[in-house]
Amino acid sequence: MGASIKTVNTTPYTDQKPGTSGLRKRVKVFKQPHYTENFVQAIFDVTAPANISAAPGSTSLVVGGDGRYYMKDAIQIIIRIGVANGITRFIIGKDGILSTPAGSNLIRRFNISRGGILLTASHNPGGPDKDFGIKYNAGNGGPAPESVTDKIYARSKELTEYKYADIPEVDLSKVGTHKVTEDAVVEIVDSVETYVELLKSIFDFDLIRNFLKTNSVDTGKFKVLFDGLNGVTGPYGKRLFVDEFGLDSNSVDQAVPLPDFGGGHPDPNLTYADKLVARVNKEDIDFGAASDGDGDRNMVLSKDWFVTPSDSVAVIADYADYIPYFKTGGGLKGLARSMPTSTAIDRVANAKGLECFEVPTGWKFFGNLMDAGRLSICGEESFGTGSDHIREKDGLWAVVAWLNVIAAANDEKVKKELNLKSSNASGIVSVKDIMARHFSLYGRNYFTRYDYEEVESEPANAMVKLLRDSIGPNSPLVGKSFNGFTIKSVDDFEYTDPIDGSVTKNQGIRIIFADSSRIIFRLSGTGSQGATIRIYIEKYEPDAEKSQLETQDALKDLVNAALTISKITEFTGRSEPTVIT
Ligand code: VG1
Ligand code: CO
């Protein structure tokens, strides 16, 4: 082995249960003695093949993260514990930086059957007093399924020791292969390069470049702004927008990854991406976009329209014929969404004669369908959009998908084909015009989400219990009307994976109304403090004439019904949500 391997006695922690997407806690929790080490050892124990020397591919590992505070320390810990557990090759992003989608891509591109460890708490704030996270991704590049994370949790509760190799700190700043012991190497890679190559193989870069040259660079008629929110995507955004698409360097804002994301929430929504929203309005931006801390979320908006994530994935699916990737390999397979996501994409699937799946919240549930060749494009209402090009949601993929859609929609031939019209003096088919056509074809799914962050766990659980007590065919709520909406059914969403038959229960209480409107309640599985209650509200409007209302106006009555039914103010003392999207 070459390095001296030490065994350290440890006491197990009982709180290392991964949530919707990895283990997320305050940094100070991860910094407790042996806390990070224990969890990392549990990952290695659970994912080790029965006979490691007979499975050479499983001794490699991808490692990286979103650049947040404590990431570099965690990487050194993973290298030391990994070497001691038989890992011989670590593929690590330069300076540790690896967006979540880029990490998924590396696992797939280099066929790393052991998968990878991604260090991120995604859109949660970073810094010494904020959050850190560790996520294990399997050999398909996707977040480990619950069958694996349950085992990691079980193992973490019984650990009495971990092993580590006594080796010096590895320099993560130099691209290339570095020997760390007789048997183990660390390969530092420029993940931006491989990721941009991937996007080039998916989208029509020439079409996008030409559209932007004519309308943005030469004439300034179509203004573009990408905000990295000081998360991991800044360097990726610069490469794409400036180097590839030829835009000015000021088309990319907050592009330097910072360990505390500049103090903000690196969460692309109308509340936390307030700088982008203000600039889009003030500077008349025609296409504004942002991504979250680890680069898997996205937001798309313009000076006159905010595209909800549920609508966004439906539009991308609708325009799939104009995206080269979906023309190969037999064309578009199925579509899918997480349960609370609006049913806009179902209508596109229906029109195209495709399968459409409804899975629980969390990207890990899409993986099996993709691996089985049944799913091409999917999304979550929480600003997650992606496809089977990797096994994570992908922020910049969605942003470039939109640029591809816009460029195609402005091609004269396509414009005629799709009967697209510009409502602007510039003659450009805008984001708003694309949405208007979509609503006139499919109707509009009004959608909003109310988040009550960091409420106390006890009242939050009591509220959920109240709702859970009224599920089923004999629910006292069925038949009752609220503001003219009559309840048809109340259940707690349960999912049977069509590929492996695994069952996941208690995924959110759904109140479904006679007109197919829905109110959904669930508790977040990504918070690090107390409980976060999410209420999702959706109403379908088939009439194009009525599709131009403000979302909150269109949903006012349903929102009030949700507040009344759940008694949320009574339980939590909160009269307002923390965030409305
Ligand atoms: C939230 C979102 C969910 C998403 C998850 C991870 O989970 O609702 O749709 O997949 O975050 O996204 P929860 O359990 O808090 O509702 V990310 O960007 O944090 O990896
Ligand atoms: Co994220």
mmCIF file of C-alpha atoms in Angstrom, residues 60 62 89 91 105-113 187 189 194:
data_model
loop_
_atom_site.group_PDB
_atom_site.id
_atom_site.type_symbol
_atom_site.label_atom_id
_atom_site.label_comp_id
_atom_site.label_asym_id
_atom_site.label_seq_id
_atom_site.Cartn_x
_atom_site.Cartn_y
_atom_site.Cartn_z
ATOM 1 C CA SER A 60 -12.052 4.827 -8.716
ATOM 2 C CA VAL A 62 -15.180 11.144 -8.520
ATOM 3 C CA ARG A 89 -7.883 6.685 -8.426
ATOM 4 C CA ILE A 91 -10.973 12.185 -10.188
ATOM 5 C CA ASN A 105 -21.101 13.725 -16.220
ATOM 6 C CA LEU A 106 -17.597 12.723 -15.068
ATOM 7 C CA ILE A 107 -18.888 9.531 -13.437
ATOM 8 C CA ARG A 108 -20.577 8.538 -16.690
ATOM 9 C CA ARG A 109 -17.901 9.761 -19.050
ATOM 10 C CA PHE A 110 -15.092 7.865 -17.267
ATOM 11 C CA ASN A 111 -17.287 4.872 -16.441
ATOM 12 C CA ILE A 112 -16.653 5.141 -12.724
ATOM 13 C CA SER A 113 -18.733 2.259 -11.439
ATOM 14 C CA GLU A 187 -6.331 13.215 -11.207
ATOM 15 C CA VAL A 189 -9.413 17.746 -14.057
ATOM 16 C CA THR A 194 -15.705 18.260 -20.367
#
